[in-house]
CSV table of C-alpha atoms in Angstrom, one decimal:
chain,number,residue,atom,x,y,z
S,1,MET,CA,-53.5,5.9,74.1
S,2,GLU,CA,-51.2,4.1,76.2
S,3,PHE,CA,-47.9,3.2,74.7
S,4,SER,CA,-46.9,1.6,78.4
S,5,TYR,CA,-43.9,-0.9,76.9
S,6,PHE,CA,-42.4,1.8,75.3
S,7,ARG,CA,-42.1,4.1,78.2
S,8,GLY,CA,-39.4,5.1,80.4
S,9,SER,CA,-35.7,4.2,80.5
S,10,THR,CA,-36.5,0.9,79.7
S,11,SER,CA,-37.8,2.1,76.4
S,12,LEU,CA,-34.9,4.1,75.8
S,13,ALA,CA,-32.5,1.5,76.4
S,14,PHE,CA,-34.4,-1.1,74.1
S,15,LEU,CA,-34.1,1.6,71.4
S,16,LEU,CA,-30.2,2.5,71.9
S,17,GLY,CA,-29.9,-1.4,71.5
S,18,VAL,CA,-31.6,-1.2,68.2
S,19,ALA,CA,-30.0,1.8,67.2
S,20,GLN,CA,-26.0,0.2,68.0
S,21,LEU,CA,-27.0,-2.7,65.9
S,22,ILE,CA,-28.2,-0.8,63.1
S,23,ILE,CA,-25.4,1.7,63.0
S,24,ALA,CA,-22.5,-0.3,64.5
S,25,GLU,CA,-19.7,-1.8,62.3
S,26,PRO,CA,-16.7,-3.3,62.1
S,27,THR,CA,-13.6,-1.7,63.6
S,28,VAL,CA,-10.9,-1.0,61.5
S,29,PHE,CA,-7.9,-1.4,64.2
S,30,PRO,CA,-4.6,0.6,63.2
S,31,LEU,CA,-1.1,-1.3,62.6
S,32,SER,CA,2.6,0.2,63.4
S,33,ARG,CA,5.2,-0.5,62.0
S,34,SER,CA,8.0,-1.0,64.5
S,35,TRP,CA,11.1,-2.8,65.3
S,36,ASP,CA,13.7,-1.8,63.0
S,37,ASN,CA,11.0,-1.7,60.4
S,38,ASP,CA,10.8,-5.4,60.6
S,39,THR,CA,7.1,-6.1,61.9
S,40,TYR,CA,3.5,-4.4,62.6
S,41,THR,CA,2.3,-4.1,66.2
S,42,ILE,CA,-1.5,-3.3,68.1
S,43,ASP,CA,-1.8,-2.2,71.4
S,44,VAL,CA,-3.7,-4.0,73.9
S,45,ALA,CA,-4.4,-4.1,77.3
S,46,VAL,CA,-4.8,-7.0,79.5
S,47,GLY,CA,-5.8,-7.4,82.8
S,48,ASN,CA,-7.3,-5.3,85.7
S,49,PRO,CA,-6.3,-3.0,86.2
S,50,LYS,CA,-5.0,-2.8,82.5
S,51,GLN,CA,-1.6,-3.2,81.9
S,52,ASN,CA,-0.6,-1.7,78.5
S,53,ILE,CA,1.2,-3.9,75.9
S,54,ARG,CA,2.4,-3.5,71.9
S,55,LEU,CA,2.4,-6.9,70.4
S,56,ALA,CA,3.6,-7.8,67.0
S,57,VAL,CA,0.4,-9.2,64.9
S,58,ASP,CA,1.0,-12.6,63.7
S,59,ILE,CA,-0.9,-14.1,61.5
S,60,GLY,CA,1.5,-17.1,61.3
S,61,SER,CA,0.1,-18.6,64.9
S,62,TYR,CA,-2.3,-19.4,66.8
S,63,ALA,CA,-1.4,-18.6,70.5
S,64,THR,CA,-1.3,-14.9,71.8
S,65,PHE,CA,1.5,-14.8,74.1
S,66,LEU,CA,3.2,-12.4,76.8
S,67,VAL,CA,6.6,-11.2,78.0
S,68,ASP,CA,6.5,-11.4,81.7
S,69,ASN,CA,10.0,-9.4,82.4
S,70,CYS,CA,12.6,-8.4,80.3
S,71,SER,CA,15.9,-8.5,82.7
S,72,SER,CA,16.6,-12.3,81.4
S,73,LEU,CA,17.2,-10.6,77.7
S,74,TYR,CA,20.6,-11.5,75.9
S,75,PHE,CA,20.0,-7.9,74.1
S,76,ASP,CA,17.4,-5.0,73.5
S,77,GLU,CA,15.9,-5.1,77.0
S,78,ASP,CA,15.2,-1.3,76.7
S,79,LYS,CA,13.0,-1.8,73.7
S,80,CYS,CA,11.2,-5.0,75.7
S,81,VAL,CA,10.2,-2.5,78.4
S,82,GLU,CA,9.7,0.1,76.2
S,83,TYR,CA,6.9,-2.4,74.6
S,84,GLY,CA,5.2,-3.3,78.0
S,85,THR,CA,5.3,-6.4,80.0
S,86,TYR,CA,2.5,-8.7,82.1
S,87,ASN,CA,2.7,-9.8,85.6
S,88,GLU,CA,-0.5,-11.8,86.0
S,89,SER,CA,0.1,-11.6,90.0
S,90,LEU,CA,-0.8,-7.5,89.6
S,91,SER,CA,-4.2,-8.7,87.9
S,92,THR,CA,-7.2,-9.5,90.3
S,93,SER,CA,-8.7,-11.0,86.9
S,94,SER,CA,-6.1,-13.3,86.1
S,95,THR,CA,-6.8,-17.4,86.6
S,96,TYR,CA,-4.1,-19.9,85.8
S,97,ILE,CA,-4.5,-22.4,83.1
S,98,SER,CA,-3.7,-25.9,83.4
S,99,THR,CA,-2.0,-27.5,80.0
S,100,SER,CA,-0.5,-30.3,78.3
S,101,TYR,CA,3.3,-30.6,78.0
S,102,GLU,CA,2.6,-30.4,74.2
S,103,GLU,CA,0.5,-27.4,74.2
S,104,SER,CA,3.2,-25.6,76.6
S,105,TRP,CA,5.6,-25.4,73.7
S,106,LEU,CA,4.9,-22.7,71.4
S,107,ASP,CA,6.6,-23.6,67.9
S,108,LEU,CA,7.2,-20.3,65.8
S,109,GLN,CA,7.5,-20.3,62.2
S,110,ASP,CA,10.9,-19.9,62.1
S,111,GLY,CA,11.4,-23.3,63.5
S,112,ASP,CA,12.1,-22.1,67.2
S,113,SER,CA,10.4,-23.2,70.1
S,114,HIS,CA,9.3,-21.5,73.8
S,115,ARG,CA,7.9,-22.8,77.1
S,116,LEU,CA,4.9,-20.9,78.3
S,117,MET,CA,2.7,-20.8,81.0
S,118,TYR,CA,-1.0,-19.8,80.2
S,119,TYR,CA,-3.2,-17.7,82.2
S,120,ALA,CA,-7.0,-16.3,81.3
S,121,ASP,CA,-7.8,-12.8,81.6
S,122,ASP,CA,-9.6,-9.8,80.6
S,123,PHE,CA,-8.0,-8.5,77.1
S,124,THR,CA,-8.6,-5.2,75.4
S,125,ILE,CA,-7.4,-4.8,71.7
S,126,GLY,CA,-7.0,-1.2,70.1
S,127,GLY,CA,-8.8,0.3,73.1
S,128,SER,CA,-12.4,-0.7,71.6
S,129,ALA,CA,-12.5,-4.6,71.3
S,130,ALA,CA,-13.1,-5.9,75.1
S,131,LEU,CA,-13.2,-9.8,75.9
S,132,LYS,CA,-13.4,-11.7,79.1
S,133,ASN,CA,-11.4,-14.6,79.9
S,134,ILE,CA,-8.6,-14.7,77.0
S,135,THR,CA,-6.0,-17.7,77.3
S,136,VAL,CA,-2.6,-16.1,76.6
S,137,GLY,CA,0.9,-17.6,77.5
S,138,ILE,CA,3.5,-16.3,79.6
S,139,SER,CA,6.9,-16.1,78.6
S,140,ASP,CA,8.2,-15.7,82.0
S,141,TYR,CA,12.0,-16.1,81.3
S,142,PRO,CA,12.7,-14.7,77.6
S,143,THR,CA,16.6,-14.5,76.6
S,144,THR,CA,15.3,-13.7,73.0
S,145,ILE,CA,11.7,-12.7,72.8
S,146,GLN,CA,11.6,-9.2,73.2
S,147,TYR,CA,8.0,-8.5,72.6
S,148,GLY,CA,4.8,-10.7,72.7
S,149,SER,CA,2.4,-11.5,69.6
S,150,LEU,CA,-1.3,-11.4,69.1
S,151,GLY,CA,-1.9,-14.9,67.5
S,152,LEU,CA,-4.4,-14.7,64.9
S,153,GLY,CA,-4.2,-18.6,63.3
S,154,PHE,CA,-6.4,-21.1,63.5
S,155,GLY,CA,-7.3,-22.0,67.6
S,156,LYS,CA,-9.6,-24.5,69.0
S,157,GLY,CA,-10.1,-28.4,67.9
S,158,ILE,CA,-7.6,-27.2,65.4
S,159,ASN,CA,-4.5,-26.5,66.8
S,160,SER,CA,-5.0,-26.1,70.3
S,161,ASN,CA,-7.5,-27.7,72.9
S,162,HIS,CA,-8.0,-23.7,74.1
S,163,SER,CA,-9.9,-21.0,72.3
S,164,ASN,CA,-7.7,-18.3,71.0
S,165,ILE,CA,-8.0,-14.5,70.0
S,166,ILE,CA,-10.3,-15.2,67.1
S,167,ASP,CA,-12.4,-18.0,68.9
S,168,GLU,CA,-13.1,-15.4,71.3
S,169,LEU,CA,-13.9,-12.5,69.2
S,170,GLN,CA,-16.9,-14.8,67.5
S,171,GLY,CA,-17.8,-16.2,70.7
S,172,GLN,CA,-18.2,-13.1,72.5
S,173,GLY,CA,-20.4,-11.6,69.9
S,174,ILE,CA,-17.8,-8.9,68.6
S,175,THR,CA,-17.6,-10.8,65.2
S,176,LYS,CA,-20.2,-12.8,63.1
S,177,THR,CA,-17.4,-15.4,61.9
S,178,LYS,CA,-14.0,-16.2,62.4
S,179,ALA,CA,-12.6,-13.4,59.3
S,180,PHE,CA,-10.4,-10.7,59.6
S,181,SER,CA,-9.0,-8.4,56.8
S,182,LEU,CA,-5.1,-7.1,56.8
S,183,THR,CA,-3.3,-4.8,54.3
S,184,LEU,CA,-0.6,-2.7,55.3
S,185,ASP,CA,0.3,0.8,53.5
S,186,GLN,CA,3.2,1.4,51.5
S,187,ASN,CA,6.8,1.6,52.1
S,188,ASP,CA,7.1,5.3,53.7
S,189,ILE,CA,4.1,5.2,55.3
S,190,ASP,CA,4.7,2.5,58.7
S,191,LYS,CA,0.9,2.0,59.0
S,192,GLY,CA,-1.4,-0.9,58.3
S,193,SER,CA,-5.1,-1.7,59.0
S,194,LEU,CA,-6.4,-4.9,60.8
S,195,ILE,CA,-10.7,-5.4,60.5
S,196,PHE,CA,-12.2,-8.6,62.5
S,197,GLY,CA,-15.1,-9.4,60.9
S,198,GLY,CA,-15.0,-7.2,58.2
S,199,VAL,CA,-13.8,-6.2,54.8
S,200,ASP,CA,-13.0,-2.5,54.0
S,201,THR,CA,-14.3,-2.4,50.2
S,202,LYS,CA,-12.7,0.9,49.2
S,203,LYS,CA,-9.3,-0.9,49.5
S,204,PHE,CA,-9.7,-2.9,46.4
S,205,GLY,CA,-12.0,-3.3,43.6
S,206,GLY,CA,-14.1,-6.2,41.9
S,207,ALA,CA,-13.9,-9.7,43.5
S,208,LEU,CA,-11.9,-11.2,45.5
S,209,GLN,CA,-10.0,-14.3,44.4
S,210,LYS,CA,-10.3,-17.5,46.8
S,211,ARG,CA,-7.2,-19.4,47.4
S,212,PRO,CA,-8.2,-22.7,50.0
S,213,ILE,CA,-5.5,-23.2,52.8
S,214,GLN,CA,-3.3,-26.0,51.7
S,215,PRO,CA,-1.7,-28.5,53.9
S,216,ALA,CA,1.6,-27.7,56.1
S,217,PRO,CA,5.1,-28.7,54.2
S,218,ASP,CA,5.5,-31.9,55.3
S,219,LYS,CA,9.0,-30.9,56.7
S,220,ARG,CA,9.9,-31.0,60.3
S,221,SER,CA,7.1,-31.1,62.8
S,222,SER,CA,7.2,-27.2,64.1
S,223,PHE,CA,5.5,-27.0,60.8
S,224,ASP,CA,2.6,-29.3,61.9
S,225,GLU,CA,0.3,-26.2,62.8
S,226,TYR,CA,-2.4,-26.0,60.6
S,227,ARG,CA,-1.7,-22.3,59.6
S,228,TYR,CA,-2.9,-19.7,56.0
S,229,TRP,CA,-0.8,-21.8,53.6
S,230,PHE,CA,-2.3,-21.2,49.8
S,231,ASN,CA,-0.4,-21.8,45.8
S,232,VAL,CA,1.1,-19.1,43.9
S,233,ASP,CA,0.7,-20.5,40.6
S,234,ASN,CA,3.2,-19.3,39.0
S,235,VAL,CA,5.8,-15.9,39.0
S,236,THR,CA,7.0,-13.9,36.2
S,237,LEU,CA,10.2,-11.4,37.0
S,238,ASN,CA,10.7,-8.3,34.7
S,239,ASN,CA,14.1,-7.1,34.0
S,240,PRO,CA,13.4,-4.5,32.0
S,241,ASP,CA,16.8,-3.1,32.2
S,242,VAL,CA,18.3,-5.8,30.8
S,243,GLY,CA,15.4,-6.7,28.7
S,244,SER,CA,14.4,-9.8,30.2
S,245,THR,CA,11.3,-11.9,31.8
S,246,THR,CA,11.5,-15.2,33.9
S,247,THR,CA,8.8,-17.4,34.2
S,248,VAL,CA,8.6,-19.3,37.5
S,249,PRO,CA,6.6,-22.2,38.4
S,250,GLY,CA,4.3,-21.6,41.1
S,251,PHE,CA,4.6,-23.2,45.1
S,252,THR,CA,3.0,-23.1,48.3
S,253,ALA,CA,3.6,-20.3,50.5
S,254,MET,CA,2.2,-18.3,53.3
S,255,PRO,CA,2.2,-14.2,54.0
S,256,GLN,CA,3.7,-13.3,57.0
S,257,THR,CA,3.7,-10.1,59.3
S,258,ILE,CA,6.1,-11.3,61.9
S,259,ASN,CA,8.9,-10.3,59.9
S,260,ALA,CA,9.5,-8.1,56.7
S,261,HIS,CA,11.4,-10.2,54.8
S,262,SER,CA,10.1,-13.2,52.0
S,263,TYR,CA,12.1,-16.5,51.7
S,264,LEU,CA,11.7,-17.5,48.3
S,265,PRO,CA,12.8,-19.8,45.7
S,266,THR,CA,16.6,-19.3,45.0
S,267,LYS,CA,16.0,-18.7,41.5
S,268,ILE,CA,13.5,-15.9,42.1
S,269,VAL,CA,16.1,-14.3,44.5
S,270,GLN,CA,18.8,-14.5,42.3
S,271,THR,CA,16.9,-13.3,39.4
S,272,VAL,CA,15.9,-10.2,41.6
S,273,ALA,CA,19.5,-9.7,43.2
S,274,SER,CA,20.6,-9.5,39.4
S,275,ALA,CA,18.4,-6.3,38.7
S,276,PHE,CA,20.2,-4.4,41.5
S,277,LEU,CA,23.9,-5.6,40.8
S,278,ILE,CA,23.8,-7.3,43.9
S,279,HIS,CA,27.2,-8.5,45.9
S,280,ASN,CA,26.7,-10.9,48.6
S,281,ILE,CA,27.9,-10.8,52.3
S,282,SER,CA,29.8,-13.8,52.9
S,283,ASP,CA,31.5,-13.3,56.5
S,284,ASP,CA,28.7,-11.5,58.3
S,285,SER,CA,26.8,-12.5,61.8
S,286,TYR,CA,23.6,-12.7,59.4
S,287,GLY,CA,24.5,-15.6,56.8
S,288,SER,CA,25.4,-15.9,53.3
S,289,ASP,CA,22.1,-14.7,52.5
S,290,TRP,CA,21.3,-11.1,53.3
S,291,TYR,CA,21.7,-9.0,50.1
S,292,VAL,CA,23.0,-5.7,51.2
S,293,ILE,CA,23.0,-2.2,48.8
S,294,ASN,CA,22.8,1.2,48.8
S,295,CYS,CA,19.6,2.1,50.1
S,296,GLU,CA,19.1,4.9,46.9
S,297,TRP,CA,18.7,2.0,44.5
S,298,ARG,CA,15.0,2.6,45.7
S,299,ASN,CA,15.2,5.5,43.2
S,300,TRP,CA,17.6,3.4,40.6
S,301,VAL,CA,15.9,0.1,40.2
S,302,ASN,CA,13.4,-1.0,37.4
S,303,GLY,CA,11.9,-4.2,37.3
S,304,SER,CA,9.2,-6.1,39.1
S,305,LEU,CA,8.3,-9.5,40.6
S,306,ASP,CA,4.9,-10.7,39.6
S,307,LEU,CA,2.6,-13.3,41.6
S,308,GLN,CA,-0.1,-15.2,39.8
S,309,PHE,CA,-3.0,-16.3,41.4
S,310,GLY,CA,-5.8,-17.6,38.7
S,311,ASN,CA,-6.8,-14.7,37.0
S,312,LEU,CA,-5.1,-11.9,39.5
S,313,ASN,CA,-2.1,-10.4,39.6
S,314,ILE,CA,-0.3,-8.9,42.4
S,315,SER,CA,3.0,-7.0,41.2
S,316,ILE,CA,5.4,-6.0,43.4
S,317,PRO,CA,8.3,-3.3,41.8
S,318,TYR,CA,11.7,-4.4,42.8
S,319,ARG,CA,12.3,-0.8,44.5
S,320,GLU,CA,9.6,-2.0,46.8
S,321,LEU,CA,11.3,-4.5,48.2
S,322,VAL,CA,13.8,-2.5,49.6
S,323,ILE,CA,14.2,-2.6,53.3
S,324,ARG,CA,16.0,-0.1,55.5
S,325,GLN,CA,17.2,-2.3,58.5
S,326,ASP,CA,19.1,-0.5,61.4
S,327,GLY,CA,20.1,-3.7,62.7
S,328,ILE,CA,22.5,-4.5,59.6
S,329,SER,CA,24.4,-0.9,59.6
S,330,ASP,CA,27.1,-2.3,61.6
S,331,VAL,CA,27.6,-5.0,59.5
S,332,GLU,CA,28.5,-2.7,56.2
S,333,THR,CA,27.4,0.5,55.0
S,334,PRO,CA,24.6,1.4,53.3
S,335,GLU,CA,22.1,0.4,55.8
S,336,CYS,CA,19.4,-1.2,53.5
S,337,TYR,CA,18.8,-4.9,52.3
S,338,ILE,CA,16.8,-6.7,49.8
S,339,GLY,CA,13.6,-8.0,51.7
S,340,VAL,CA,13.8,-11.4,49.7
S,341,LEU,CA,16.1,-14.3,51.3
S,342,PRO,CA,16.6,-17.7,49.2
S,343,ARG,CA,15.3,-20.9,50.8
S,344,ASP,CA,15.6,-23.8,48.3
S,345,GLU,CA,14.2,-27.6,49.0
S,346,GLY,CA,17.5,-29.5,50.5
S,347,GLU,CA,18.3,-26.6,52.6
S,348,LEU,CA,17.2,-25.5,56.0
S,349,GLY,CA,13.7,-24.5,56.0
S,350,ASP,CA,13.1,-27.1,53.4
S,351,GLY,CA,11.5,-25.2,51.0
S,352,ILE,CA,8.9,-23.3,53.4
S,353,TRP,CA,8.2,-20.0,51.5
S,354,TYR,CA,7.0,-17.0,53.1
S,355,LEU,CA,5.2,-13.8,51.4
S,356,GLY,CA,6.5,-10.5,53.5
S,357,HIS,CA,5.2,-7.4,53.6
S,358,ALA,CA,5.7,-6.1,50.6
S,359,PHE,CA,3.2,-8.8,49.3
S,360,LEU,CA,0.6,-7.3,52.4
S,361,ARG,CA,1.0,-3.9,50.7
S,362,LYS,CA,0.3,-4.8,47.1
S,363,ALA,CA,-2.6,-7.2,48.1
S,364,TYR,CA,-6.0,-7.2,50.1
S,365,ALA,CA,-6.1,-10.4,52.2
S,366,VAL,CA,-9.0,-11.6,54.1
S,367,PHE,CA,-8.3,-14.5,56.3
S,368,ASP,CA,-11.4,-16.8,56.8
S,369,GLN,CA,-11.2,-19.4,58.9
S,370,GLU,CA,-15.1,-20.6,58.4
S,371,SER,CA,-14.0,-21.8,54.5
S,372,LYS,CA,-10.4,-22.2,55.3
S,373,SER,CA,-9.4,-20.0,52.5
S,374,VAL,CA,-7.5,-16.6,51.9
S,375,TRP,CA,-9.2,-14.2,49.8
S,376,LEU,CA,-7.1,-11.7,48.2
S,377,ALA,CA,-7.4,-8.9,45.8
S,378,LYS,CA,-5.0,-6.3,44.3
S,379,LYS,CA,-4.7,-3.4,46.8
S,380,GLU,CA,-6.3,-0.3,45.8
S,381,ASP,CA,-7.5,2.7,47.9
S,382,CYS,CA,-10.3,4.7,46.9
S,383,GLY,CA,-11.3,5.8,50.4
S,384,SER,CA,-12.6,3.6,52.7
S,385,GLU,CA,-15.9,2.0,53.5
S,386,VAL,CA,-16.5,-1.1,56.0
S,387,VAL,CA,-18.8,-4.1,55.6
S,388,GLU,CA,-19.2,-6.5,58.4
S,389,ILE,CA,-18.8,-10.1,56.8
S,390,GLY,CA,-22.0,-12.2,57.3
S,391,THR,CA,-22.5,-15.5,58.4
S,392,GLU,CA,-24.3,-16.7,55.3
S,393,ASP,CA,-22.7,-19.0,52.5
S,394,GLY,CA,-20.7,-17.1,49.9
S,395,ALA,CA,-20.7,-14.1,52.3
S,396,ILE,CA,-17.2,-12.9,51.4
S,397,ALA,CA,-17.6,-14.0,47.9
S,398,SER,CA,-20.5,-11.5,47.5
S,399,ILE,CA,-18.3,-8.7,48.7
S,400,THR,CA,-17.1,-6.5,46.0
S,401,GLY,CA,-14.5,-3.8,45.8
S,402,GLN,CA,-15.4,0.0,45.0
S,403,CYS,CA,-12.0,0.8,43.4
S,404,ALA,CA,-11.8,0.9,39.7
S,405,GLY,CA,-9.2,-1.9,37.9
S,406,GLY,CA,-10.2,-5.4,40.2
S,407,LEU,CA,-11.6,-8.5,39.3
S,408,ASP,CA,-15.6,-9.2,38.6
S,409,ALA,CA,-17.3,-11.8,39.6
S,410,THR,CA,-15.9,-14.3,37.1
S,411,GLY,CA,-12.2,-13.2,37.9
S,412,GLY,CA,-11.9,-11.3,35.1
S,413,SER,CA,-10.5,-8.2,34.5
S,414,SER,CA,-13.4,-5.3,35.2
S,415,SER,CA,-13.7,-1.9,34.8
S,416,THR,CA,-16.9,-1.2,36.2
S,417,SER,CA,-17.1,2.2,37.7
S,418,ASN,CA,-18.7,3.0,41.3
S,419,ALA,CA,-22.1,2.4,40.5
S,420,GLY,CA,-24.5,3.2,42.7
S,421,THR,CA,-21.9,5.6,45.2
S,422,GLY,CA,-21.6,8.6,44.0
S,423,THR,CA,-18.0,8.4,42.8
S,424,SER,CA,-16.3,7.2,39.7
S,425,THR,CA,-12.5,6.7,39.2
S,426,SER,CA,-10.4,6.9,35.8
S,427,SER,CA,-8.1,4.1,35.6
S,428,GLY,CA,-6.1,6.1,33.0
S,429,THR,CA,-5.2,9.1,35.5
S,430,GLY,CA,-5.7,7.5,38.5
S,431,SER,CA,-8.1,10.2,39.6
S,432,THR,CA,-10.8,10.4,41.7
S,433,THR,CA,-14.1,12.5,41.5
S,434,THR,CA,-16.7,12.5,44.3
S,435,GLY,CA,-20.3,13.2,43.5
S,436,ASP,CA,-22.9,14.3,46.3
S,437,LYS,CA,-25.2,11.3,46.4
S,438,GLY,CA,-23.2,9.4,48.3
S,439,ASN,CA,-23.3,5.8,49.3
S,440,ALA,CA,-26.4,4.0,49.5
S,441,SER,CA,-25.5,1.8,52.8
S,442,ASP,CA,-24.5,5.0,54.4
S,443,GLN,CA,-27.9,6.8,53.6
S,444,VAL,CA,-29.7,4.1,55.0
S,445,ARG,CA,-27.9,4.2,58.0
S,446,VAL,CA,-28.0,7.6,58.6
S,447,SER,CA,-31.5,7.7,57.8
S,448,MET,CA,-32.4,4.9,60.8
S,449,ALA,CA,-30.3,6.7,63.0
S,450,VAL,CA,-32.1,10.1,62.6
S,451,PHE,CA,-35.7,8.2,62.9
S,452,ILE,CA,-34.8,6.4,66.1
S,453,LEU,CA,-33.2,10.1,67.4
S,454,SER,CA,-36.4,11.3,66.7
S,455,ALA,CA,-37.9,8.4,68.2
S,456,PHE,CA,-36.4,8.9,71.1
S,457,SER,CA,-37.2,12.8,71.4
S,458,TRP,CA,-40.9,11.5,70.9
S,459,LEU,CA,-40.7,9.2,73.7
S,460,ALA,CA,-39.3,11.7,76.0
S,461,LEU,CA,-42.5,14.0,75.5
S,462,CYS,CA,-44.6,11.3,76.0
S,463,SER,CA,-42.9,9.9,79.2
């Protein structure tokens, strides 16, 4: 019997492609806490030959921009050199991109703007996500920008005339949808993870809570960019040392990765500060809103900042708001500060509120451009199992976290164990016991891989 279609190298290439489709899953890209604990970065390579650069991950901007040189900086030139620069003239694959005058100015979420020139070039994220002809902005005479950023906001047709990273990840077939998930590890670990087009179901429990994206605050023109703003329903502040509980009405906010601190309504910040017996630095170069404390407060303070999203509560212990920042050590020792800063209506910023790193350490977040929503769950950790986000309606809503203590599909509290996975979690003790059964999807993936490898061997004998 002849199997001419399956003979030779063509048949092996065909089956190898099938195997990749079955076995492949979205990649988890590690993030590193950098720049005096103020931001999280990811390694990329740009151009041909590759120029290695470390970029800050920025969910607050649509644009990816790079620094061309460090010699014009007012300060931190050595760190700029360490993070890497991009020279388009050294790349054989770079192409100049013409842009309008308006788009040549990049508006940052702190209200500053910077003039950029744009080029398209090869772009590899984390050593594995290889993209072609990615549009990047070049800050060729920076004075205060010491590093570039990987912009993960809304791109073509919404904020830009050009495709950005999220657009191209889908367009070039690396992801099925314009969505990504992100979480940060605990304060003392200095790591985080980013998954394009996928969700790690062992980093939360139960259902994800959908938060529709809200219009940008109607304040200053630099905030016209469409970003991941969503509603916080209310905030409860628990100060057990003084026996008080304070509830504050909700507001619209956006999570941020580019800076560690949170900007919150003044009443929230004052209540948090009171738990630290805080004093206010009023004559330093950073302004009067920096709450400087002894770093030992991380071991002393009690209380929590609880944010409510429907039936989901994200609780941030006060001790996890303490940030070590070498940049303020010259102002006054000790060298820690509270990572919440006050901002209210009528002040500079006009009620524009951000949720910083402490929030993203306690929440698992999926940023979904398809449904224009951010999906949230309480951060847990019972291992790692990544699933791809599909293209069907309700794809993210159907994804269930495998850790105990999350929300069920209706938004209520879930106490369901990890049925079918061979794993059970005791919510009372936090202990985890893993059985021998294994995860069903893993079994299917491995079985298919064994089948295909067996087919390779059979075909080799028949060839």
